[in-house]
Structures are given as structure tokens and as C-alpha cells.
Short mmCIF file of C-alpha atoms (C1' of nucleotides) in Angstrom, two decimals:
data_model
loop_
_atom_site.label_atom_id
_atom_site.label_comp_id
_atom_site.label_asym_id
_atom_site.label_seq_id
_atom_site.Cartn_x
_atom_site.Cartn_y
_atom_site.Cartn_z
CA UNK T 1 143.52 -41.01 167.72
CA UNK T 2 147.21 -41.26 167.13
CA UNK T 3 147.68 -39.34 163.92
CA UNK T 4 150.92 -37.83 162.91
CA UNK T 5 150.52 -34.14 162.32
CA UNK T 6 152.97 -34.21 159.45
CA UNK T 7 151.24 -36.65 157.18
CA UNK T 8 147.69 -36.84 155.96
CA UNK T 9 145.35 -39.75 156.38
CA UNK T 10 145.58 -41.14 152.88
CA UNK T 11 149.36 -41.21 152.90
CA UNK T 12 149.48 -42.96 156.21
CA UNK T 13 147.02 -45.56 155.07
CA UNK T 14 148.89 -46.14 151.84
CA UNK T 15 152.33 -46.39 153.42
CA UNK T 16 151.00 -48.83 155.96
CA UNK T 17 149.44 -50.88 153.19
CA UNK T 18 152.74 -50.94 151.32
CA UNK T 19 154.62 -52.07 154.40
CA UNK T 20 152.19 -54.83 155.26
CA UNK T 21 151.72 -56.07 151.72
CA UNK T 22 155.42 -56.21 151.09
CA UNK T 23 155.68 -58.58 154.03
CA UNK T 24 152.56 -60.66 153.66
CA UNK T 25 151.46 -60.14 150.08
CA UNK T 26 148.28 -58.48 148.89
CA UNK T 27 146.04 -61.39 149.83
CA UNK T 28 147.68 -61.83 153.21
CA UNK T 29 146.65 -58.42 154.50
CA UNK T 30 143.09 -57.39 155.33
CA UNK T 31 141.68 -53.91 155.05
CA UNK T 32 140.96 -54.14 158.74
CA UNK T 33 144.59 -54.79 159.56
CA UNK T 34 145.80 -51.93 157.37
CA UNK T 35 143.42 -49.49 158.98
CA UNK T 36 144.28 -50.56 162.50
CA UNK T 37 148.00 -50.45 161.95
CA UNK T 38 147.70 -47.01 160.41
CA UNK T 39 145.63 -45.83 163.33
CA UNK T 40 142.33 -45.28 161.55
CA UNK T 41 139.04 -47.05 161.32
CA UNK T 42 138.33 -49.40 158.45
CA UNK T 43 135.45 -47.11 157.51
CA UNK T 44 137.89 -44.27 156.96
CA UNK T 45 139.98 -46.45 154.72
CA UNK T 46 137.00 -47.16 152.52
CA UNK T 47 136.02 -43.52 152.47
CA UNK T 48 139.37 -42.63 151.05
CA UNK T 49 139.90 -45.44 148.61
CA UNK T 50 136.58 -47.10 147.86
CA UNK T 51 138.01 -50.59 147.63
CA UNK T 52 141.08 -52.57 148.52
CA UNK T 53 142.51 -52.68 145.06
CA UNK T 54 142.50 -48.95 144.83
CA UNK T 55 144.68 -48.57 147.90
CA UNK T 56 147.52 -50.32 146.17
CA UNK T 57 147.00 -48.67 142.80
CA UNK T 58 146.92 -45.21 144.35
CA UNK T 59 149.87 -46.00 146.57
CA UNK T 60 151.89 -47.12 143.58
CA UNK T 61 151.15 -43.96 141.65
CA UNK T 62 151.95 -41.87 144.65
CA UNK T 63 155.12 -43.49 145.90
CA UNK T 64 157.01 -45.34 143.23
CA UNK T 65 160.24 -44.03 141.76
CA UNK T 66 160.48 -43.96 138.02
CA UNK T 67 163.61 -44.90 136.16
CA UNK T 68 166.41 -42.39 136.18
CA UNK T 69 168.29 -43.68 133.21
CA UNK T 70 167.51 -41.06 130.60
CA UNK T 71 169.70 -38.36 132.09
CA UNK T 72 172.50 -40.84 132.65
CA UNK T 73 172.70 -42.08 129.10
CA UNK T 74 172.24 -38.63 127.63
CA UNK T 75 174.24 -36.45 129.99
CA UNK T 76 176.56 -38.35 132.27
CA UNK T 77 178.24 -41.04 130.26
CA UNK T 78 181.99 -40.53 130.02
CA UNK T 79 182.77 -43.37 127.59
CA UNK T 80 185.10 -44.86 130.13
CA UNK T 81 183.96 -48.42 130.77
CA UNK T 82 184.75 -48.61 134.45
CA UNK T 83 183.39 -45.22 135.39
CA UNK T 84 180.28 -45.68 133.32
CA UNK T 85 179.42 -49.12 134.61
CA UNK T 86 179.98 -47.87 138.13
CA UNK T 87 177.52 -45.06 137.61
CA UNK T 88 174.92 -47.23 135.91
CA UNK T 89 175.12 -49.92 138.54
CA UNK T 90 174.91 -47.46 141.41
CA UNK T 91 171.93 -45.75 139.84
CA UNK T 92 170.17 -49.03 139.15
CA UNK T 93 170.71 -50.33 142.67
CA UNK T 94 169.63 -47.04 144.20
CA UNK T 95 166.47 -46.96 142.17
CA UNK T 96 165.61 -50.56 142.92
CA UNK T 97 166.27 -49.99 146.60
CA UNK T 98 163.86 -47.10 146.69
CA UNK T 99 161.22 -49.28 145.10
CA UNK T 100 162.05 -52.38 147.09
CA UNK T 101 158.77 -52.68 148.94
CA UNK T 102 156.70 -52.25 145.81
CA UNK T 103 158.88 -54.78 144.06
CA UNK T 104 158.28 -57.23 146.86
CA UNK T 105 154.55 -56.71 146.53
CA UNK T 106 154.76 -57.27 142.80
CA UNK T 107 156.68 -60.48 143.33
CA UNK T 108 154.08 -61.89 145.64
CA UNK T 109 151.23 -61.22 143.26
CA UNK T 110 149.63 -63.70 140.92
CA UNK T 111 151.91 -64.51 138.06
CA UNK T 112 149.40 -63.48 135.43
CA UNK T 113 148.32 -60.42 137.32
CA UNK T 114 148.37 -57.40 135.04
CA UNK T 115 148.92 -54.31 137.07
CA UNK T 116 151.08 -51.25 137.12
CA UNK T 117 153.57 -52.76 139.53
CA UNK T 118 154.86 -54.81 136.65
CA UNK T 119 156.37 -51.64 135.30
CA UNK T 120 159.05 -51.92 137.93
CA UNK T 121 160.11 -55.39 136.99
CA UNK T 122 159.39 -55.40 133.26
CA UNK T 123 159.11 -52.08 131.54
CA UNK T 124 161.90 -50.22 133.28
CA UNK T 125 164.47 -53.00 132.95
CA UNK T 126 163.57 -53.43 129.30
CA UNK T 127 164.22 -49.77 128.69
CA UNK T 128 167.49 -49.90 130.55
CA UNK T 129 168.57 -52.89 128.54
CA UNK T 130 167.99 -50.99 125.35
CA UNK T 131 170.15 -48.09 126.50
CA UNK T 132 172.84 -50.40 127.75
CA UNK T 133 172.92 -52.33 124.51
CA UNK T 134 173.43 -49.10 122.62
CA UNK T 135 176.14 -48.13 125.06
CA UNK T 136 178.08 -51.36 124.58
CA UNK T 137 177.58 -51.12 120.85
CA UNK T 138 179.21 -47.70 120.76
CA UNK T 139 182.00 -48.79 123.11
CA UNK T 140 182.75 -51.64 120.72
CA UNK T 141 182.79 -49.27 117.81
CA UNK T 142 185.26 -47.10 119.72
CA UNK T 143 187.33 -50.25 120.37
CA UNK T 144 187.14 -49.71 124.11
CA UNK T 145 185.45 -53.05 124.52
CA UNK T 146 186.29 -56.34 122.88
CA UNK T 147 184.29 -57.50 119.90
CA UNK T 148 181.22 -59.17 121.35
CA UNK T 149 177.45 -59.14 121.20
CA UNK T 150 176.41 -55.90 122.92
CA UNK T 151 172.97 -57.16 123.75
CA UNK T 152 174.31 -60.20 125.52
CA UNK T 153 176.67 -58.11 127.58
CA UNK T 154 173.87 -55.75 128.47
CA UNK T 155 171.78 -58.67 129.56
CA UNK T 156 174.59 -60.03 131.66
CA UNK T 157 175.17 -56.79 133.40
CA UNK T 158 171.48 -56.43 134.15
CA UNK T 159 171.09 -59.99 135.27
CA UNK T 160 173.97 -59.66 137.69
CA UNK T 161 172.64 -56.44 139.13
CA UNK T 162 169.20 -57.92 139.33
CA UNK T 163 170.48 -61.01 141.10
CA UNK T 164 172.40 -58.92 143.59
CA UNK T 165 169.38 -56.80 144.30
CA UNK T 166 167.02 -59.74 144.68
CA UNK T 167 169.45 -61.59 146.88
CA UNK T 168 169.82 -58.54 149.10
CA UNK T 169 166.05 -58.23 149.20
CA UNK T 170 165.58 -61.78 150.42
CA UNK T 171 168.39 -61.90 152.93
CA UNK T 172 167.92 -58.32 154.14
CA UNK T 173 171.69 -58.04 153.90
CA UNK T 174 173.32 -55.46 151.72
CA UNK T 175 175.63 -56.83 149.06
CA UNK T 176 178.86 -55.39 150.31
CA UNK T 177 181.28 -54.24 147.67
CA UNK T 178 179.03 -55.65 145.00
CA UNK T 179 179.14 -52.66 142.71
CA UNK T 180 182.86 -52.10 142.70
CA UNK T 181 183.69 -55.78 142.42
CA UNK T 182 181.19 -56.53 139.67
CA UNK T 183 182.36 -53.51 137.71
CA UNK T 184 185.93 -54.73 138.17
CA UNK T 185 184.99 -58.11 136.76
CA UNK T 186 183.20 -56.64 133.78
CA UNK T 187 186.00 -54.22 133.11
CA UNK T 188 188.63 -56.96 133.20
CA UNK T 189 186.47 -59.27 131.14
CA UNK T 190 185.53 -56.82 128.44
CA UNK T 191 188.59 -54.61 128.04
CA UNK T 192 190.73 -55.29 124.96
CA UNK K 1 135.69 -89.25 137.86
CA UNK K 2 138.63 -88.42 135.69
CA UNK K 3 141.53 -90.03 137.48
CA UNK K 4 144.68 -90.92 135.74
CA UNK K 5 145.46 -94.56 136.22
CA UNK K 6 149.16 -93.85 136.40
CA UNK K 7 149.23 -91.58 139.36
CA UNK K 8 147.68 -91.92 142.75
CA UNK K 9 145.32 -89.47 144.37
CA UNK K 10 147.77 -87.85 146.76
CA UNK K 11 150.29 -87.12 144.03
CA UNK K 12 147.70 -85.60 141.78
CA UNK K 13 146.42 -83.39 144.53
CA UNK K 14 149.89 -82.28 145.49
CA UNK K 15 151.05 -81.56 141.97
CA UNK K 16 147.91 -79.55 141.34
CA UNK K 17 148.51 -77.63 144.53
CA UNK K 18 152.07 -76.87 143.47
CA UNK K 19 150.92 -75.65 140.07
CA UNK K 20 148.20 -73.41 141.42
CA UNK K 21 150.23 -72.04 144.31
CA UNK K 22 153.15 -71.22 142.11
CA UNK K 23 150.82 -69.05 140.05
CA UNK K 24 148.62 -67.50 142.71
CA UNK K 25 150.52 -67.93 145.96
CA UNK K 26 149.52 -70.02 148.94
CA UNK K 27 146.83 -67.60 150.09
CA UNK K 28 145.43 -67.15 146.63
CA UNK K 29 144.40 -70.77 146.21
CA UNK K 30 141.58 -72.45 148.10
CA UNK K 31 141.42 -76.09 149.05
CA UNK K 32 138.23 -76.25 147.02
CA UNK K 33 139.99 -75.05 143.89
CA UNK K 34 142.86 -77.47 144.31
CA UNK K 35 140.53 -80.40 144.72
CA UNK K 36 138.39 -79.45 141.75
CA UNK K 37 141.31 -78.88 139.45
CA UNK K 38 142.81 -82.20 140.47
CA UNK K 39 139.50 -83.91 139.82
CA UNK K 40 138.65 -84.90 143.39
CA UNK K 41 136.29 -83.71 146.05
CA UNK K 42 137.46 -81.35 148.73
CA UNK K 43 136.58 -84.04 151.26
CA UNK K 44 139.13 -86.35 149.69
CA UNK K 45 141.77 -83.72 149.91
CA UNK K 46 141.24 -83.37 153.63
CA UNK K 47 141.20 -87.10 154.07
CA UNK K 48 144.64 -87.30 152.58
CA UNK K 49 146.28 -84.29 154.12
CA UNK K 50 144.31 -83.16 157.15
CA UNK K 51 144.82 -79.47 156.54
CA UNK K 52 145.92 -77.05 153.88
CA UNK K 53 149.36 -76.46 155.27
CA UNK K 54 150.17 -80.12 155.15
CA UNK K 55 149.48 -80.34 151.44
CA UNK K 56 152.34 -78.01 150.74
CA UNK K 57 154.69 -79.50 153.32
CA UNK K 58 154.10 -83.00 152.03
CA UNK K 59 154.35 -81.87 148.43
CA UNK K 60 157.67 -80.24 149.14
CA UNK K 61 159.10 -83.32 150.78
CA UNK K 62 157.84 -85.45 147.95
CA UNK K 63 158.81 -83.41 144.96
CA UNK K 64 161.69 -81.09 145.59
CA UNK K 65 165.13 -81.72 144.22
CA UNK K 66 167.99 -81.48 146.64
CA UNK K 67 171.28 -79.88 145.79
CA UNK K 68 173.59 -81.87 143.58
CA UNK K 69 176.79 -80.07 144.38
CA UNK K 70 178.55 -82.60 146.56
CA UNK K 71 179.40 -84.96 143.77
CA UNK K 72 180.51 -82.09 141.59
CA UNK K 73 182.97 -80.60 144.01
CA UNK K 74 184.29 -83.95 145.10
CA UNK K 75 184.33 -85.92 141.86
CA UNK K 76 183.97 -83.84 138.76
CA UNK K 77 186.09 -80.75 139.17
CA UNK K 78 188.86 -80.59 136.60
CA UNK K 79 190.67 -77.49 137.94
CA UNK K 80 190.16 -75.80 134.62
CA UNK K 81 188.33 -72.55 135.25
CA UNK K 82 186.20 -72.49 132.15
CA UNK K 83 185.19 -76.12 132.20
CA UNK K 84 184.49 -76.05 135.92
CA UNK K 85 182.40 -72.92 135.87
CA UNK K 86 180.45 -74.29 132.93
CA UNK K 87 179.65 -77.44 134.84
CA UNK K 88 178.74 -75.63 138.04
CA UNK K 89 176.54 -73.15 136.27
CA UNK K 90 174.75 -75.80 134.25
CA UNK K 91 174.14 -77.88 137.33
CA UNK K 92 172.90 -74.92 139.30
CA UNK K 93 170.52 -73.80 136.58
CA UNK K 94 169.26 -77.31 136.02
CA UNK K 95 168.57 -77.79 139.69
CA UNK K 96 166.85 -74.44 140.06
CA UNK K 97 164.74 -75.15 137.01
CA UNK K 98 163.56 -78.43 138.44
CA UNK K 99 162.52 -76.60 141.59
CA UNK K 100 161.12 -73.58 139.84
CA UNK K 101 157.53 -73.96 140.95
CA UNK K 102 158.44 -74.52 144.55
CA UNK K 103 160.75 -71.53 144.40
CA UNK K 104 157.92 -69.42 143.07
CA UNK K 105 155.73 -70.55 145.93
CA UNK K 106 158.45 -69.70 148.42
CA UNK K 107 158.81 -66.24 146.92
CA UNK K 108 155.17 -65.47 147.28
CA UNK K 109 155.06 -66.44 150.93
CA UNK K 110 155.19 -64.09 153.86
CA UNK K 111 158.64 -62.69 154.30
CA UNK K 112 158.98 -63.93 157.86
CA UNK K 113 157.46 -67.28 157.07
CA UNK K 114 159.63 -70.08 158.40
CA UNK K 115 159.08 -73.17 156.35
CA UNK K 116 160.99 -75.84 154.54
CA UNK K 117 160.72 -74.09 151.21
CA UNK K 118 163.32 -71.65 152.43
CA UNK K 119 165.85 -74.44 152.06
CA UNK K 120 165.73 -73.89 148.32
CA UNK K 121 166.52 -70.22 148.49
CA UNK K 122 168.67 -70.07 151.58
CA UNK K 123 170.31 -73.27 152.74
CA UNK K 124 171.28 -74.74 149.40
CA UNK K 125 172.78 -71.54 148.00
CA UNK K 126 174.70 -71.01 151.21
CA UNK K 127 176.19 -74.45 150.91
CA UNK K 128 177.07 -73.89 147.29
CA UNK K 129 178.74 -70.63 148.13
CA UNK K 130 180.94 -72.38 150.63
CA UNK K 131 182.08 -74.94 148.07
CA UNK K 132 182.63 -72.29 145.46
CA UNK K 133 184.66 -70.14 147.79
CA UNK K 134 186.91 -73.10 148.51
CA UNK K 135 187.18 -73.75 144.80
CA UNK K 136 188.26 -70.22 144.00
CA UNK K 137 190.65 -70.27 146.92
CA UNK K 138 192.39 -73.32 145.54
CA UNK K 139 192.43 -71.95 142.02
CA UNK K 140 194.14 -68.84 143.36
CA UNK K 141 196.66 -70.98 145.15
CA UNK K 142 197.37 -72.81 141.89
CA UNK K 143 197.72 -69.40 140.20
CA UNK K 144 195.04 -70.25 137.69
CA UNK K 145 193.02 -67.27 138.89
CA UNK K 146 194.20 -63.79 139.67
CA UNK K 147 194.75 -62.75 143.24
CA UNK K 148 191.35 -61.75 144.55
CA UNK K 149 188.93 -62.43 147.36
CA UNK K 150 187.56 -65.91 146.66
CA UNK K 151 184.41 -65.33 148.63
CA UNK K 152 183.53 -62.23 146.65
CA UNK K 153 184.03 -64.03 143.37
CA UNK K 154 181.90 -66.92 144.60
CA UNK K 155 179.20 -64.47 145.54
CA UNK K 156 179.39 -62.81 142.17
CA UNK K 157 179.07 -66.03 140.30
CA UNK K 158 176.10 -67.06 142.39
CA UNK K 159 174.42 -63.71 142.16
CA UNK K 160 174.70 -63.72 138.40
CA UNK K 161 173.32 -67.22 138.10
CA UNK K 162 170.59 -66.36 140.54
CA UNK K 163 169.68 -63.24 138.63
CA UNK K 164 169.53 -65.12 135.36
CA UNK K 165 167.34 -67.78 136.88
CA UNK K 166 164.97 -65.30 138.50
CA UNK K 167 164.74 -63.25 135.37
CA UNK K 168 163.91 -66.33 133.33
CA UNK K 169 161.34 -67.29 135.94
CA UNK K 170 159.56 -63.96 135.70
CA UNK K 171 159.64 -63.55 131.97
CA UNK K 172 159.07 -67.22 131.19
CA UNK K 173 161.84 -66.85 128.65
CA UNK K 174 164.97 -68.92 128.82
CA UNK K 175 168.17 -66.96 129.11
CA UNK K 176 169.74 -67.89 125.82
CA UNK K 177 173.43 -68.47 125.85
CA UNK K 178 173.58 -67.31 129.43
CA UNK K 179 175.80 -70.07 130.70
CA UNK K 180 178.42 -69.98 128.00
CA UNK K 181 178.56 -66.20 127.88
CA UNK K 182 178.71 -65.69 131.62
CA UNK K 183 181.42 -68.32 131.93
CA UNK K 184 183.32 -66.53 129.16
CA UNK K 185 183.11 -63.29 131.05
CA UNK K 186 184.25 -64.82 134.30
CA UNK K 187 187.06 -66.66 132.59
CA UNK K 188 188.30 -63.55 130.84
CA UNK K 189 187.88 -61.49 134.00
CA UNK K 190 189.61 -63.87 136.36
CA UNK K 191 192.35 -65.46 134.29
CA UNK K 192 195.88 -64.20 134.97
"C1'" DA D 1 124.71 -20.84 166.15
"C1'" DA D 2 124.93 -23.17 161.91
"C1'" DT D 3 127.42 -25.59 158.68
"C1'" DG D 4 130.71 -28.54 156.45
"C1'" DA D 5 134.37 -31.75 156.74
"C1'" DT D 6 136.32 -35.61 158.76
"C1'" DA D 7 136.63 -39.49 161.58
"C1'" DG D 8 134.79 -43.37 164.69
"C1'" DT D 9 131.42 -46.89 166.19
"C1'" DC D 10 128.26 -50.27 165.38
"C1'" DA D 11 125.65 -53.43 163.07
"C1'" DG D 12 125.10 -55.59 159.20
"C1'" DT D 13 125.40 -58.05 154.30
"C1'" DA D 14 127.05 -61.38 151.34
"C1'" DC D 15 130.40 -64.16 150.37
"C1'" DT D 16 134.48 -67.07 151.04
"C1'" DT D 17 137.38 -70.30 153.37
"C1'" DA D 18 139.21 -74.22 155.97
"C1'" DC D 19 137.44 -77.86 157.80
"C1'" DT D 20 133.99 -81.64 159.73
"C1'" DG D 21 130.42 -85.30 160.12
"C1'" DT D 22 127.33 -88.41 157.93
"C1'" DC D 23 125.77 -91.36 154.58
"C1'" DA D 24 125.91 -93.66 150.17
"C1'" DT D 25 128.29 -95.75 146.38
"C1'" DA D 26 131.84 -97.90 143.68
"C1'" DA D 27 135.96 -100.48 143.15
"C1'" DT D 28 139.08 -103.90 144.59
"C1'" DG D 29 141.06 -107.96 146.53
"C1'" DA D 30 140.76 -112.19 149.08
"C1'" DT R 1 130.46 -113.17 147.70
"C1'" DC R 2 131.87 -110.26 151.16
"C1'" DA R 3 134.72 -107.14 153.54
"C1'" DT R 4 137.52 -103.43 152.99
"C1'" DT R 5 139.02 -99.28 151.00
"C1'" DA R 6 138.45 -95.08 148.74
"C1'" DT R 7 135.70 -91.59 147.05
"C1'" DG R 8 131.68 -88.26 146.36
"C1'" DA R 9 127.76 -85.57 147.79
"C1'" DC R 10 125.71 -82.88 151.00
"C1'" DA R 11 125.00 -80.10 154.82
"C1'" DG R 12 126.99 -77.73 158.08
"C1'" DT R 13 130.25 -74.85 161.50
"C1'" DA R 14 132.97 -71.06 162.69
"C1'" DA R 15 135.69 -67.61 161.32
"C1'" DG R 16 137.28 -64.26 158.23
"C1'" DT R 17 136.85 -60.71 154.54
"C1'" DA R 18 135.51 -56.72 151.67
"C1'" DC R 19 132.38 -53.57 151.96
"C1'" DT R 20 128.00 -50.67 153.37
"C1'" DG R 21 124.56 -47.77 155.83
"C1'" DA R 22 123.27 -45.15 159.65
"C1'" DC R 23 124.38 -42.44 163.19
"C1'" DT R 24 127.34 -39.75 166.35
"C1'" DA R 25 131.11 -36.76 167.70
"C1'" DT R 26 134.57 -33.32 167.02
"C1'" DC R 27 136.72 -29.48 165.00
"C1'" DA R 28 137.17 -25.45 162.15
"C1'" DT R 29 135.03 -21.82 159.74
"C1'" DT R 30 131.64 -18.37 158.72
#
DNA sequence: AATGATAGTCAGTACTTACTGTCATAATGA
DNA sequence: TCATTATGACAGTAAGTACTGACTATCATT
């Protein structure tokens, strides 16, 4: 028995499942492998979770990080393009990084799979896009940004951040200077 | 027997495998399912390919589209930032779109999996980045682009195009106006 | 000591999967 | 017509997988 005294059985099983599934996908990992790697018997795994599916669902609910954009758009925006985009980008990347393993699992799932993991790659970004569109709209009104379609700019900003994150995920290399340089580009490209 | 008279057995099997694997991942599709969906017996599938792995390897060799960037960077560049970026972006997106199913399969594979599919997501982009870095370097020399790190700008351009492609892949929605708008942004952001 | 909670071992069930061998049939081309 | 090629059906092998039941052992608490 090699159990850590700081973490309970369920957590250990779930974290191990997340690790393994993010590498091999849901179908590529057996309940036996999860249990062994976590240091428990397969029987114990089933006692705690009932079935394989429930390991992932419970792990998601337990360990994912929700979006942190509400407080930003309501409390921290300074209406300075550069500073704001810096903050938004840093927050987005930080949040995505914290969820990176769950995102990887989601990616490797069946395309038509309907599960909560999709929140990370669909619902949250959609919400962020809405906020960002409103932000650009107001910046245009204040004439701090050139006259342009706010929704398109929001999409561009998100797509660039998303691409940087995904690229980093696949190469396991951090995107050095990405945030400051991308914000520079957007600031130069959008300032009147 | 419902065989199309225009396509041979191997091709039908391989294209079916690509379709199914791009939806469900390699591990999520059985040889039985591939054969049935293609309208052949499982026995026939094994006659043609020997084992499951070889279906995918052969399909990749048969159906993937290689990078088309050589001719662009050697023959079609006009040394006009907007026109060039438009061409590069359109070519990149077109190429990625043609490979979209194989890219999806690659994504769903084990992270440490070493296979030819990685060419699409690693080797080709790396090559493109090299060309693009050289392009920006020369544009800087000609003073058609502001003084900046050419490699970083190349990375940014790629990351944005990559993000747009991946986002379109996941949402099954084309990124409307992406190319023209992103090229606008880069042109405004990089022009002296 | 008795009890409850938790975990492990073992054997098993039912099903799935990749793959194989054998035989029969149909289609095609010379 | 005949030989060759390609395919299907069927039965099977060996291994893997998710999951279950029964039983045992250990530890903490009362």
C-alpha cells in the first residue's frame, strides 16, 4: 500500500485518471491501469465510482477551473487597450493552462460526444467572446479603437490566443513572449 | 454487395477508416465497424491491409496533402505585405482543410504516439515557419515592415491561422472573413 | 471483544477486439 | 470454357475490458 497521507483515495484515483486519459485518451486507458498507477486495486476504483464514465465526470466536477472573466470585465477593465488586452490574454492563458489536461481529454473524445468537458472548449469561450465583443464595441464608441466590427476583432483575439494555447499544448513548449507580442500587434493594428 | 464501380476496395476501406477515425479516434473504431460501413467483410479488410495499424498508415500515404509552400515562397511572393499574407493564409487554410480529417485523427492519438500523421501538425508547420521568418526578415530589410523580431511575427501569424483552423474544426463552422480580417490586422500592425 | 469502514485478492462473467484458417461462390479475363 | 482473382461466411483463437460477487484482512472506534 503506497498511499499518500495527504490525499484521499478518490482524489488520487481521479487525478491519475486525468493524467492517463490526457495522454492516451479515454478509450486508451483501462480501469485496471488507472487503479494500478494510483496504487489501488481495481475493485476499490469501482467501489468509489461505480463505472468508468463516472470517474471522468466526477473528476471534471472536482478539478476543473471555471472561467474567471466576470470579475475582469466588471471590475478590472481600465479602458486602455494595451493594458486590458494584456490582462484578458494573461487570464485566458492562465485559465486554459490550469485546465490543460481536461482540455486534452476533451479533444481526444468522440466528436459528437456530449459531455461536460465541452464546457471548456465551447461554453466558456462563447461567453468570453460575448464580453470581448462588448468591450471592443465600447472602445470603438470611445474612439480608442478604429472603426471596425467588434465581433470580428473579438473573434480574432480569441482565435489567436486559442491557437497559441493549442500549439503550446501540442509541442509542450511555452509560447515565449506570446502575450506581450500579440497585444502589441493588436494595439498597433487597432489604435486610431 | 454494394460496391461503387468507380472506386476500388482498398480506397473505400481506407476512406471509411479515415471518416470513422476522425470522429471516434483510432481506438474508438473497430476493424469490424470499418469493414461493415465500407460494405465489405472484415476478412477482406485484413486481406488488404494485414492489420489495423496498416490501414491508417496506408491511408495517410495515399490521401494526405503535402505542404504547398515551396512554390509560393519561391515563385509567387510579390513583396507586398497584404497581398503576400493573403496568399500565404489562403494556401495554409486550404491545405489544412484538405487534411482536416487526418489532422483530427492525429489529435485524438496518444500524445507520445510517433507516427507519420505528426508530419501534418509538426513538420509542415515548422517548415512554413522557417519560410515565413525569412520572408519577414527580408520585408524588414526592405523597410516594408517595422523593425521587429521576424521569427516572433512568423509565429504569431501561424498561431493565429492555426487557431482559426482548429476552432473551425471543432465548431464545424467556417471562420467567416478570417483571412481578410486577420491580414488587415497584421498589415495595419506591421506597416511602418 | 465487537463492530464498522475500507481496502485487497481472487475468480469469474459477458462481451469486445484484432486477427486467422477454411471453404464456397462469383466475377473476370484469356 | 477454364483458370485466376477477389470476396463473403463462418468458426474460431487469444487477449483485453468493464464490471461483479465473495471472502479476507486491517484499522479505528466504542
